[in-house]
Tab-separated table of C-alpha atoms and ligand atoms in Angstrom:
chain	number	residue	atom	x	y	z
A	12	UNK	CA	12.643	24.095	12.813
A	13	UNK	CA	11.904	22.026	9.721
A	14	UNK	CA	8.671	22.817	7.878
A	15	UNK	CA	7.612	20.639	4.992
A	16	UNK	CA	5.250	22.131	2.427
A	17	UNK	CA	3.631	19.669	0.042
A	18	UNK	CA	2.043	21.105	-3.091
A	19	UNK	CA	-1.116	19.219	-3.962
A	20	UNK	CA	-3.489	21.762	-5.444
A	21	UNK	CA	-3.198	20.810	-9.114
A	22	UNK	CA	-6.116	19.491	-11.128
A	23	UNK	CA	-4.640	16.396	-12.685
A	24	UNK	CA	-6.787	16.782	-15.779
A	25	UNK	CA	-4.976	14.053	-17.700
A	26	UNK	CA	-5.930	11.451	-15.090
A	27	UNK	CA	-9.505	11.725	-16.488
A	28	UNK	CA	-10.859	11.104	-13.022
A	29	UNK	CA	-13.202	12.522	-10.393
A	30	UNK	CA	-10.670	11.597	-7.711
A	31	UNK	CA	-8.112	14.336	-6.869
A	32	UNK	CA	-4.804	13.359	-8.434
A	33	UNK	CA	-2.849	12.974	-5.183
A	34	UNK	CA	-5.393	10.403	-3.945
A	35	UNK	CA	-4.617	8.078	-6.845
A	36	UNK	CA	-2.585	5.149	-5.612
A	37	UNK	CA	0.808	3.648	-6.072
A	38	UNK	CA	1.169	0.236	-4.407
A	39	UNK	CA	-2.256	0.526	-2.803
A	40	UNK	CA	-1.526	3.848	-1.063
A	41	UNK	CA	-2.501	7.332	-2.249
A	42	UNK	CA	0.455	9.134	-3.803
A	43	UNK	CA	0.202	11.789	-1.099
A	44	UNK	CA	0.681	9.100	1.563
A	45	UNK	CA	3.988	8.089	0.006
A	46	UNK	CA	5.157	11.708	0.116
A	47	UNK	CA	3.987	11.987	3.724
A	48	UNK	CA	5.947	8.854	4.649
A	49	UNK	CA	9.137	10.370	3.243
A	50	UNK	CA	8.338	13.702	4.921
A	51	UNK	CA	7.679	12.174	8.325
A	52	UNK	CA	10.902	10.181	8.189
A	53	UNK	CA	12.657	13.558	8.550
A	54	UNK	CA	10.840	14.283	11.849
A	55	UNK	CA	9.603	17.696	10.699
A	56	UNK	CA	8.044	20.200	13.094
A	57	UNK	CA	5.250	21.056	10.681
A	58	UNK	CA	3.764	19.420	7.597
A	59	UNK	CA	1.534	21.699	5.526
A	60	UNK	CA	-0.325	20.412	2.478
A	61	UNK	CA	-1.461	22.992	-0.073
A	62	UNK	CA	-4.766	21.790	-1.516
A	63	UNK	CA	-6.993	23.204	-4.231
A	64	UNK	CA	-8.789	20.917	-6.660
A	65	UNK	CA	-10.757	18.348	-4.663
A	66	UNK	CA	-9.543	19.967	-1.426
A	67	UNK	CA	-12.358	18.547	0.684
A	68	UNK	CA	-11.741	14.986	-0.421
A	69	UNK	CA	-8.036	15.299	0.271
A	70	UNK	CA	-8.720	16.771	3.728
A	71	UNK	CA	-11.213	13.991	4.485
A	72	UNK	CA	-8.783	11.289	3.462
A	73	UNK	CA	-6.299	12.523	6.088
A	74	UNK	CA	-8.722	13.649	8.807
A	75	UNK	CA	-7.285	13.166	12.267
A	76	UNK	CA	-3.683	12.988	11.127
A	77	UNK	CA	-0.935	15.295	12.353
A	78	UNK	CA	-1.130	17.532	9.291
A	79	UNK	CA	-2.215	21.004	8.322
A	80	UNK	CA	-3.974	22.049	5.144
A	81	UNK	CA	-4.080	25.387	3.396
A	82	UNK	CA	-6.300	26.169	0.450
A	83	UNK	CA	-4.908	27.596	-2.760
A	84	UNK	CA	-7.820	28.945	-4.791
A	85	UNK	CA	-7.326	29.671	-7.679
A	86	UNK	CA	-4.037	27.994	-8.610
A	87	UNK	CA	-1.655	30.664	-9.840
A	88	UNK	CA	1.585	28.729	-9.899
A	89	UNK	CA	4.026	26.948	-7.631
A	90	UNK	CA	5.298	30.191	-6.074
A	91	UNK	CA	1.734	31.240	-5.345
A	92	UNK	CA	1.092	27.808	-3.798
A	93	UNK	CA	4.018	28.117	-1.376
A	94	UNK	CA	2.897	31.663	-0.513
A	95	UNK	CA	-0.393	30.244	0.800
A	96	UNK	CA	1.496	28.156	3.339
A	97	UNK	CA	3.821	30.857	4.623
A	98	UNK	CA	1.321	32.788	6.804
A	99	UNK	CA	0.930	29.534	8.769
A	100	UNK	CA	4.591	29.597	9.699
A	101	UNK	CA	5.585	31.767	12.626
A	102	UNK	CA	9.009	33.266	12.284
A	103	UNK	CA	11.249	30.718	13.908
A	104	UNK	CA	14.953	30.768	14.629
A	105	UNK	CA	17.607	31.600	12.062
A	106	UNK	CA	17.842	28.030	10.794
A	107	UNK	CA	14.092	27.709	10.319
A	108	UNK	CA	13.867	25.794	7.016
A	109	UNK	CA	11.179	25.019	4.476
A	110	UNK	CA	11.362	21.911	2.315
A	111	UNK	CA	9.007	21.910	-0.677
A	112	UNK	CA	7.684	18.573	-1.952
A	113	UNK	CA	4.956	17.596	-4.441
A	114	UNK	CA	1.953	15.379	-3.870
A	115	UNK	CA	2.272	13.960	-7.378
A	116	UNK	CA	5.964	13.056	-7.078
A	117	UNK	CA	5.358	10.079	-4.833
A	118	UNK	CA	8.564	8.077	-4.810
A	119	UNK	CA	11.063	10.548	-3.405
A	120	UNK	CA	13.045	8.835	-0.637
A	121	UNK	CA	13.926	10.264	2.762
A	122	UNK	CA	17.668	9.667	2.182
A	123	UNK	CA	17.612	11.922	-0.872
A	124	UNK	CA	15.806	14.636	1.094
A	125	UNK	CA	18.353	14.337	3.904
A	126	UNK	CA	21.152	14.775	1.362
A	127	UNK	CA	19.420	17.901	0.025
A	128	UNK	CA	19.056	19.362	3.525
A	129	UNK	CA	22.728	18.628	4.265
A	130	UNK	CA	23.802	20.285	1.000
A	131	UNK	CA	21.846	23.425	1.861
A	132	UNK	CA	24.209	24.801	4.486
A	133	UNK	CA	22.686	28.201	5.342
A	134	UNK	CA	21.327	28.883	1.878
A	135	UNK	CA	19.043	27.504	-0.782
A	136	UNK	CA	19.344	23.962	-2.109
A	137	UNK	CA	17.807	22.525	-5.261
A	138	UNK	CA	17.290	18.888	-6.137
A	139	UNK	CA	18.468	18.696	-9.736
A	140	UNK	CA	19.040	16.064	-12.366
A	141	UNK	CA	20.675	15.767	-15.750
A	142	UNK	CA	18.366	14.249	-18.340
A	143	UNK	CA	18.879	13.104	-21.916
A	144	UNK	CA	15.543	14.663	-22.774
A	145	UNK	CA	15.012	17.750	-20.574
A	146	UNK	CA	11.933	19.047	-22.400
A	147	UNK	CA	9.163	20.383	-20.194
A	148	UNK	CA	11.413	20.929	-17.177
A	149	UNK	CA	12.828	24.144	-15.759
A	150	UNK	CA	16.517	24.435	-16.741
A	151	UNK	CA	19.364	25.259	-14.377
A	152	UNK	CA	21.161	28.255	-15.889
A	153	UNK	CA	24.761	28.689	-14.697
A	154	UNK	CA	27.076	31.672	-14.997
A	155	UNK	CA	30.452	31.550	-16.762
A	156	UNK	CA	32.051	30.337	-13.536
A	157	UNK	CA	29.634	27.423	-13.391
A	158	UNK	CA	27.622	28.786	-10.466
A	159	UNK	CA	23.821	28.474	-10.511
A	160	UNK	CA	22.413	31.803	-11.735
A	161	UNK	CA	18.676	31.133	-12.075
A	162	UNK	CA	16.076	28.665	-13.327
A	163	UNK	CA	14.278	29.248	-16.577
A	164	UNK	CA	11.039	27.412	-17.314
A	165	UNK	CA	10.884	25.465	-20.578
A	166	UNK	CA	8.228	27.741	-22.030
A	167	UNK	CA	10.289	30.849	-21.251
A	168	UNK	CA	13.640	29.431	-22.346
A	169	UNK	CA	15.661	30.588	-25.354
A	170	UNK	CA	16.837	27.894	-27.786
A	171	UNK	CA	20.274	28.010	-26.120
A	172	UNK	CA	18.695	27.571	-22.671
A	173	UNK	CA	16.506	24.744	-23.973
A	174	UNK	CA	19.689	22.886	-24.855
A	175	UNK	CA	20.625	22.724	-21.141
A	176	UNK	CA	20.156	19.192	-19.842
A	177	UNK	CA	20.496	19.980	-16.129
A	178	UNK	CA	16.931	20.349	-14.862
A	179	UNK	CA	14.998	21.372	-11.782
A	180	UNK	CA	13.092	18.509	-10.169
A	181	UNK	CA	10.994	21.073	-8.285
A	182	UNK	CA	12.049	19.859	-4.837
A	183	UNK	CA	13.976	22.483	-2.887
A	184	UNK	CA	14.926	23.612	0.615
A	185	UNK	CA	15.263	27.227	1.701
A	186	UNK	CA	15.580	29.333	4.846
A	187	UNK	CA	12.014	30.290	5.801
A	188	UNK	CA	12.753	33.998	6.280
A	189	UNK	CA	14.486	34.274	2.894
A	190	UNK	CA	11.721	32.316	1.189
A	191	UNK	CA	9.144	34.736	2.553
A	192	UNK	CA	11.157	37.713	1.319
A	193	UNK	CA	11.782	36.261	-2.143
A	194	UNK	CA	8.187	35.182	-2.699
A	195	UNK	CA	7.122	38.751	-1.898
A	196	UNK	CA	9.229	39.885	-4.828
A	197	UNK	CA	8.241	37.464	-7.611
A	198	UNK	CA	5.688	38.353	-10.292
A	199	UNK	CA	3.754	36.508	-12.969
A	200	UNK	CA	5.147	38.223	-16.065
A	201	UNK	CA	6.116	35.027	-17.913
A	202	UNK	CA	4.898	32.706	-20.630
A	203	UNK	CA	2.358	31.009	-18.336
A	204	UNK	CA	1.201	34.067	-16.361
A	205	UNK	CA	2.060	32.197	-13.152
A	206	UNK	CA	3.991	32.944	-9.988
A	207	UNK	CA	6.971	30.618	-10.386
A	208	UNK	CA	8.579	29.232	-7.268
A	209	UNK	CA	11.680	28.815	-9.398
A	210	UNK	CA	12.108	32.593	-9.643
A	211	UNK	CA	13.448	32.597	-6.072
A	212	UNK	CA	16.713	31.140	-7.378
A	213	UNK	CA	17.667	34.318	-9.269
A	214	UNK	CA	16.692	36.373	-6.206
A	215	UNK	CA	18.863	34.244	-3.935
A	216	UNK	CA	21.803	34.855	-6.242
A	217	UNK	CA	21.091	38.623	-6.202
A	218	UNK	CA	20.984	38.545	-2.388
A	219	UNK	CA	24.283	36.678	-2.225
A	220	UNK	CA	22.667	33.615	-0.655
A	221	UNK	CA	24.410	30.390	-1.618
A	222	UNK	CA	22.572	28.044	-4.011
A	223	UNK	CA	23.567	24.424	-3.515
A	224	UNK	CA	22.253	21.366	-5.270
A	225	UNK	CA	21.924	17.644	-4.698
A	226	UNK	CA	20.910	14.760	-6.955
A	227	UNK	CA	18.384	12.061	-6.109
A	228	UNK	CA	19.923	8.663	-5.346
A	229	UNK	CA	17.694	7.087	-8.027
A	230	UNK	CA	16.277	8.700	-11.137
A	231	UNK	CA	12.727	7.446	-10.472
A	232	UNK	CA	12.493	9.324	-7.174
A	233	UNK	CA	11.613	12.564	-8.921
A	234	UNK	CA	9.250	11.234	-11.578
A	235	UNK	CA	5.852	12.869	-11.402
A	236	UNK	CA	2.435	11.475	-12.258
A	237	UNK	CA	0.257	13.419	-14.659
A	238	UNK	CA	-1.534	10.548	-16.384
A	239	UNK	CA	-2.611	6.961	-15.855
A	240	UNK	CA	0.242	5.880	-18.093
A	241	UNK	CA	2.782	7.553	-15.798
A	242	UNK	CA	0.976	6.157	-12.756
A	243	UNK	CA	1.267	2.643	-14.203
A	244	UNK	CA	4.944	3.202	-14.995
A	245	UNK	CA	5.692	4.363	-11.447
A	246	UNK	CA	3.735	1.427	-10.056
A	247	UNK	CA	6.026	-0.984	-11.935
A	248	UNK	CA	9.146	0.935	-10.916
A	249	UNK	CA	8.114	0.889	-7.278
A	250	UNK	CA	7.117	-2.799	-7.345
A	251	UNK	CA	10.493	-3.572	-8.899
A	252	UNK	CA	12.220	-1.607	-6.157
A	253	UNK	CA	10.279	-3.382	-3.405
A	254	UNK	CA	11.078	-6.733	-5.001
A	255	UNK	CA	14.763	-5.808	-5.202
A	256	UNK	CA	14.834	-4.895	-1.495
A	257	UNK	CA	13.283	-8.262	-0.570
A	258	UNK	CA	15.746	-10.146	-2.765
A	259	UNK	CA	18.582	-8.316	-1.039
A	260	UNK	CA	17.164	-9.383	2.328
A	261	UNK	CA	17.379	-13.003	1.193
A	262	UNK	CA	13.821	-13.681	0.029
A	263	UNK	CA	13.465	-15.782	-3.130
A	264	UNK	CA	10.979	-14.408	-5.640
A	265	UNK	CA	10.252	-16.808	-8.494
A	266	UNK	CA	9.883	-13.733	-10.705
A	267	UNK	CA	10.489	-10.246	-9.282
A	268	UNK	CA	8.446	-8.806	-12.169
A	269	UNK	CA	5.386	-10.769	-11.054
A	270	UNK	CA	5.227	-9.671	-7.437
A	271	UNK	CA	2.977	-7.014	-5.911
A	272	UNK	CA	3.259	-5.516	-2.464
A	273	UNK	CA	0.658	-2.983	-1.375
A	274	UNK	CA	1.694	-2.494	2.192
A	275	UNK	CA	4.475	-3.814	4.387
A	276	UNK	CA	5.929	-7.304	4.074
A	277	UNK	CA	8.498	-8.601	6.542
A	278	UNK	CA	10.156	-11.960	5.977
A	279	UNK	CA	12.357	-14.336	7.938
A	280	UNK	CA	15.134	-16.348	6.352
A	281	UNK	CA	14.713	-18.544	3.281
A	282	UNK	CA	11.229	-17.487	2.360
A	283	UNK	CA	10.067	-18.470	-1.139
A	284	UNK	CA	7.333	-16.602	-3.011
A	285	UNK	CA	6.048	-17.929	-6.318
A	286	UNK	CA	4.673	-15.800	-9.158
A	287	UNK	CA	1.570	-13.632	-9.150
A	288	UNK	CA	1.130	-13.149	-5.400
A	289	UNK	CA	-0.346	-9.948	-3.956
A	290	UNK	CA	0.483	-8.838	-0.412
A	291	UNK	CA	-1.601	-6.129	1.232
A	292	UNK	CA	-1.613	-4.398	4.605
A	293	UNK	CA	0.914	-5.777	7.058
A	294	UNK	CA	2.125	-9.296	6.422
A	295	UNK	CA	4.822	-11.279	8.187
A	296	UNK	CA	6.241	-14.501	6.782
A	297	UNK	CA	8.440	-16.386	9.243
A	298	UNK	CA	11.514	-18.457	8.372
A	299	UNK	CA	11.150	-20.982	5.587
A	300	UNK	CA	7.607	-20.061	4.557
A	301	UNK	CA	6.760	-21.104	1.001
A	302	UNK	CA	4.007	-19.296	-0.885
A	303	UNK	CA	2.610	-20.944	-4.006
A	304	UNK	CA	1.540	-19.029	-7.107
A	305	UNK	CA	-1.313	-16.523	-7.194
A	306	UNK	CA	-1.979	-16.173	-3.490
A	307	UNK	CA	-3.563	-13.002	-2.071
A	308	UNK	CA	-2.486	-12.285	1.498
A	309	UNK	CA	-3.614	-9.319	3.534
A	310	UNK	CA	-2.861	-8.505	7.181
A	311	UNK	CA	-1.575	-11.905	8.192
A	312	UNK	CA	1.171	-13.668	10.125
A	313	UNK	CA	2.410	-16.967	8.713
A	314	UNK	CA	4.507	-19.218	10.949
A	315	UNK	CA	7.854	-20.830	10.220
A	316	UNK	CA	7.936	-23.623	7.679
A	317	UNK	CA	4.307	-23.221	6.697
A	318	UNK	CA	3.378	-23.830	3.062
A	319	UNK	CA	0.607	-21.914	1.327
A	320	UNK	CA	-0.323	-23.665	-1.895
A	321	UNK	CA	-1.584	-21.991	-5.055
A	322	UNK	CA	-4.574	-19.628	-5.062
A	323	UNK	CA	-4.835	-19.325	-1.309
A	324	UNK	CA	-6.625	-16.220	-0.057
A	325	UNK	CA	-5.898	-14.927	3.432
A	326	UNK	CA	-7.169	-11.838	5.198
A	327	UNK	CA	-6.841	-10.869	8.855
A	328	UNK	CA	-5.688	-14.321	9.874
A	329	UNK	CA	-2.754	-16.067	11.451
A	330	UNK	CA	-1.203	-19.401	10.730
A	331	UNK	CA	1.236	-21.120	13.104
A	332	UNK	CA	4.361	-23.091	12.190
A	333	UNK	CA	4.546	-26.041	9.823
A	334	UNK	CA	0.964	-25.807	8.662
A	335	UNK	CA	-0.227	-26.541	5.134
A	336	UNK	CA	-2.862	-24.310	3.544
A	337	UNK	CA	-4.449	-24.621	0.102
A	338	UNK	CA	-4.541	-24.891	-2.789
A	339	UNK	CA	-7.715	-22.794	-3.066
A	340	UNK	CA	-8.140	-22.201	0.662
A	341	UNK	CA	-9.734	-19.106	2.134
A	342	UNK	CA	-8.872	-17.779	5.588
A	343	UNK	CA	-11.075	-14.862	6.567
A	344	UNK	CA	-10.704	-12.447	9.505
A	345	UNK	CA	-10.188	-14.209	12.808
A	346	UNK	CA	-9.003	-17.499	11.358
A	347	UNK	CA	-6.285	-18.866	13.630
A	348	UNK	CA	-4.600	-21.993	12.337
A	349	UNK	CA	-2.540	-24.067	14.756
A	350	UNK	CA	0.814	-25.693	14.129
A	351	UNK	CA	0.930	-28.601	11.686
A	352	UNK	CA	-2.729	-28.114	10.803
A	353	UNK	CA	-3.943	-28.684	7.241
A	354	UNK	CA	-6.545	-26.605	5.430
A	355	UNK	CA	-7.227	-27.890	1.943
A	356	UNK	CA	-9.057	-26.916	-1.206
A	357	UNK	CA	-12.308	-24.964	-1.006
A	358	UNK	CA	-12.195	-24.736	2.764
A	359	UNK	CA	-13.259	-21.413	4.282
A	360	UNK	CA	-12.594	-20.396	7.879
A	361	UNK	CA	-13.858	-17.292	9.629
A	362	UNK	CA	-13.374	-16.428	13.342
A	363	UNK	CA	-12.287	-19.977	13.858
A	364	UNK	CA	-9.439	-21.552	15.759
A	365	UNK	CA	-8.172	-24.803	14.258
A	366	UNK	CA	-5.943	-26.646	16.742
A	367	UNK	CA	-2.579	-28.323	16.381
A	368	UNK	CA	-2.447	-31.055	13.773
A	369	UNK	CA	-6.136	-30.754	12.915
A	370	UNK	CA	-7.212	-31.240	9.317
A	371	UNK	CA	-9.967	-29.796	7.155
A	372	UNK	CA	-8.823	-30.980	3.796
A	373	UNK	CA	-11.747	-30.511	1.442
A	374	UNK	CA	-14.862	-28.415	0.886
A	375	UNK	CA	-15.890	-27.025	4.280
A	376	UNK	CA	-17.169	-23.871	5.960
A	377	UNK	CA	-15.979	-23.381	9.521
A	378	UNK	CA	-17.219	-20.137	11.080
A	379	UNK	CA	-17.335	-18.988	14.728
A	380	UNK	CA	-15.808	-22.246	15.851
A	381	UNK	CA	-13.225	-23.405	18.347
A	382	UNK	CA	-11.690	-26.634	17.114
A	383	UNK	CA	-9.221	-28.534	19.270
A	384	UNK	CA	-6.111	-30.514	18.405
A	385	UNK	CA	-5.913	-33.560	16.093
A	386	UNK	CA	-9.502	-33.093	14.913
A	387	UNK	CA	-10.470	-34.433	11.505
A	388	UNK	CA	-13.080	-32.396	9.649
A	389	UNK	CA	-14.578	-34.446	6.801
A	390	UNK	CA	-15.336	-33.120	3.345
A	391	UNK	CA	-18.482	-31.052	3.093
A	392	UNK	CA	-18.667	-30.146	6.794
A	393	UNK	CA	-20.523	-26.943	7.558
A	394	UNK	CA	-20.953	-24.984	10.746
A	395	UNK	CA	-24.452	-23.523	10.604
A	396	UNK	CA	-23.430	-20.486	12.634
A	397	UNK	CA	-26.079	-18.014	11.554
A	398	UNK	CA	-29.832	-18.074	11.991
A	399	UNK	CA	-30.352	-15.027	9.820
A	400	UNK	CA	-30.073	-12.672	12.798
A	401	UNK	CA	-27.484	-13.896	15.288
A	402	UNK	CA	-24.276	-15.891	15.108
A	403	UNK	CA	-23.544	-18.860	17.358
A	404	UNK	CA	-20.459	-20.807	18.279
A	405	UNK	CA	-19.475	-24.377	17.549
A	406	UNK	CA	-16.980	-26.121	19.830
A	407	UNK	CA	-15.216	-29.292	18.700
A	408	UNK	CA	-12.963	-30.800	21.337
A	409	UNK	CA	-9.628	-32.564	20.796
A	410	UNK	CA	-9.439	-35.806	18.798
A	411	UNK	CA	-12.996	-35.556	17.461
A	412	UNK	CA	-13.755	-37.039	14.042
A	413	UNK	CA	-16.382	-35.236	11.997
A	414	UNK	CA	-17.729	-37.425	9.198
A	415	UNK	CA	-18.246	-36.027	5.737
A	416	UNK	CA	-21.231	-33.867	4.879
A	417	UNK	CA	-22.005	-32.993	8.466
A	418	UNK	CA	-23.905	-29.905	9.523
A	419	UNK	CA	-23.181	-28.559	12.986
A	420	UNK	CA	-26.147	-26.387	13.957
A	421	UNK	CA	-24.675	-23.919	16.441
A	422	UNK	CA	-24.608	-23.432	19.319
A	423	UNK	CA	-23.395	-26.992	19.651
A	424	UNK	CA	-20.476	-28.904	21.156
A	425	UNK	CA	-18.720	-32.087	20.033
A	426	UNK	CA	-17.047	-33.803	22.958
A	427	UNK	CA	-13.483	-35.024	23.211
A	428	UNK	CA	-12.848	-38.019	20.957
A	429	UNK	CA	-16.423	-38.069	19.643
A	430	UNK	CA	-17.167	-39.388	16.174
A	431	UNK	CA	-19.960	-37.979	14.022
A	432	UNK	CA	-21.251	-40.272	11.314
A	433	UNK	CA	-21.235	-38.975	7.760
A	434	UNK	CA	-24.268	-36.900	6.852
A	435	UNK	CA	-25.138	-36.006	10.431
A	436	UNK	CA	-27.136	-32.873	11.180
A	437	UNK	CA	-26.023	-32.162	14.721
A	438	UNK	CA	-28.527	-30.081	16.676
A	439	UNK	CA	-27.608	-31.219	20.190
A	440	UNK	CA	-24.204	-31.734	21.824
A	441	UNK	CA	-22.366	-34.943	20.917
A	442	UNK	CA	-20.972	-36.733	23.970
A	443	UNK	CA	-17.268	-37.523	24.198
A	444	UNK	CA	-15.890	-40.774	22.786
A	445	UNK	CA	-19.233	-41.927	21.345
A	446	UNK	CA	-20.498	-42.261	17.803
A	447	UNK	CA	-23.291	-39.815	17.129
A	448	UNK	CA	-25.215	-39.872	13.905
A	449	UNK	CA	-28.520	-38.600	12.599
A	450	UNK	CA	-29.424	-40.436	9.511
A	451	UNK	CA	-32.460	-42.252	8.146
A	452	UNK	CA	-31.779	-46.002	8.361
A	453	UNK	CA	-30.718	-47.465	5.026
A	454	UNK	CA	-33.046	-50.041	3.498
A	455	UNK	CA	-33.120	-52.257	0.419
A	456	UNK	CA	-36.341	-53.556	-1.218
A	457	UNK	CA	-35.979	-57.219	-2.131
A	458	UNK	CA	-37.397	-58.297	-5.494
A	459	UNK	CA	-37.753	-54.697	-6.686
A	460	UNK	CA	-37.656	-54.356	-10.475
A	461	UNK	CA	-36.928	-51.384	-12.639
A	462	UNK	CA	-39.998	-50.213	-14.554
A	463	UNK	CA	-40.053	-51.281	-18.235
A	464	UNK	CA	-41.320	-49.217	-21.168
A	465	UNK	CA	-44.944	-49.964	-22.055
A	466	UNK	CA	-46.046	-50.858	-25.649
B	5	UD1	C1	7.628	22.663	-12.102
B	5	UD1	C2	8.825	23.594	-12.012
B	5	UD1	C3	9.890	23.155	-13.013
B	5	UD1	C4	10.279	21.719	-12.775
B	5	UD1	C5	9.038	20.837	-12.796
B	5	UD1	C6	9.382	19.445	-12.381
B	5	UD1	C7	7.895	25.774	-11.404
B	5	UD1	C8	7.499	27.110	-11.908
B	5	UD1	N1	8.387	24.933	-12.314
B	5	UD1	O1	7.058	22.855	-13.384
B	5	UD1	O2	11.032	23.989	-12.914
B	5	UD1	O3	11.203	21.306	-13.744
B	5	UD1	O4	8.052	21.331	-11.871
B	5	UD1	O5	8.265	18.618	-12.585
B	5	UD1	O6	7.813	25.513	-10.231
B	5	UD1	N2	0.851	23.165	-8.052
B	5	UD1	C9	0.031	23.703	-7.105
B	5	UD1	N3	-0.517	24.940	-7.312
B	5	UD1	C10	-0.265	25.647	-8.443
B	5	UD1	C11	0.575	25.067	-9.421
B	5	UD1	C12	1.128	23.831	-9.193
B	5	UD1	O7	-0.223	23.103	-6.065
B	5	UD1	O8	-0.794	26.754	-8.558
B	5	UD1	C13	1.432	21.836	-7.838
B	5	UD1	C14	0.907	20.871	-8.862
B	5	UD1	O9	-0.223	20.169	-8.365
B	5	UD1	C15	2.081	19.939	-9.050
B	5	UD1	C16	3.285	20.814	-8.774
B	5	UD1	O10	2.803	21.927	-8.043
B	5	UD1	O11	2.085	18.941	-8.071
B	5	UD1	C17	4.026	21.230	-10.008
B	5	UD1	O12	3.180	21.991	-10.813
B	5	UD1	P1	3.286	21.958	-12.377
B	5	UD1	O13	2.328	22.934	-12.926
B	5	UD1	O14	3.202	20.561	-12.856
B	5	UD1	O15	4.774	22.512	-12.604
B	5	UD1	P2	5.640	22.272	-13.855
B	5	UD1	O16	5.147	23.149	-14.954
B	5	UD1	O17	5.777	20.835	-14.136
B	6	CA	CA1	4.759	18.900	-13.514
């Protein structure tokens, strides 16, 4: 049995926020979600989150997920926090293990946790690090044979102990039965008047239980967030790491320092992404896609060889192969762009299918429409899809030509090969292959003179 206990009861005073600390985001996801991702990658039997400050909001944020919460009220230290979770755990088999993680240490990676669990053997295992500046951390005190003897918290440490640079990251794994026994024996007679989880290390040594340790694969994995400054630093570290992973997969980033991913991005071969783009939700870019600068793309699939020019905004849409979108295009939910189609500047599509090779190159709103292949949508075309109460559909069949500044008052249909004259307000269906136009006849007044100034 593997139980994962995530401590998330702390106040987070330095965040200066009404939001519980663990709900503050890194890369668009609450910090606690990052920890849960790492936890779940280990296929644990139980995940128990210890909540305290803002407990209800944390519970709400994860309602319906395969998770348990226990309340720690008041917060009397990390040992006290773990104690609140233990009654939830039935005594399992001999290798029943608890892994303790922290809701405000969001970047720990599953591989590091696996290494810690492997190092544990039958005993206790600590995730430790050696730091140039160890101040604030609990120090790993070793005996004269170099074996771990105990952990001393910074505030309780002697000057000699404060000189130790090997520190406790806080993350540890222990046999559940031992953990229960040790936590029953710790007290709060220390500088902070708290029940320290770290006191179990000395007790393990007394009981002759082995104390192993492992190091995180990357230093940033164990950085915690106590302030907005640290949150911003971790955000940059994590964005840099995501960028590095994409580069290693063969994606070209014009500048890895100007790339933001708040979700999951999968890419085919030879994808190019220019500076300042933001990807959110789940985005797939197929082979050879090129993304211009400053695009925002959320929950989208972009087909092979398609080019998105600068400042394109896409949400909940898909684009087929070899299309050309932007600059300054907006694809809203339900936009479905066919192969080799063009969507140009200041064109907005919502719940609209644009067929193969069709073009809407300038200044248009196309909503609730089904547009066939090889259709030309002139500049200034608008589907009037909404009467203030209901929405209606526009259908434009293959090879139609919609003149500039046309309004299509839905529901309405433009037949195959039809042409609409510029400025048409279409209120009835346009027959196939004919020219339809609604326009006051142009006239000129012969002999007309401009007025002249009197006096
Ligand atoms: C803890 C460790 C220290 C380690 C450091 C790494 C202890 C006694 N000390 O110290 O050895 O070097 O982390 O950052 O464990 N929490 C609760 N309930 C509580 C107290 C804390 O849920 O009653 C949570 C906090 O929200 C936080 C985490 O536990 O996520 C750590 O608590 P914190 O008070 O920051 O511990 P440190 O003093 O940093
Ligand atoms: Ca801390």
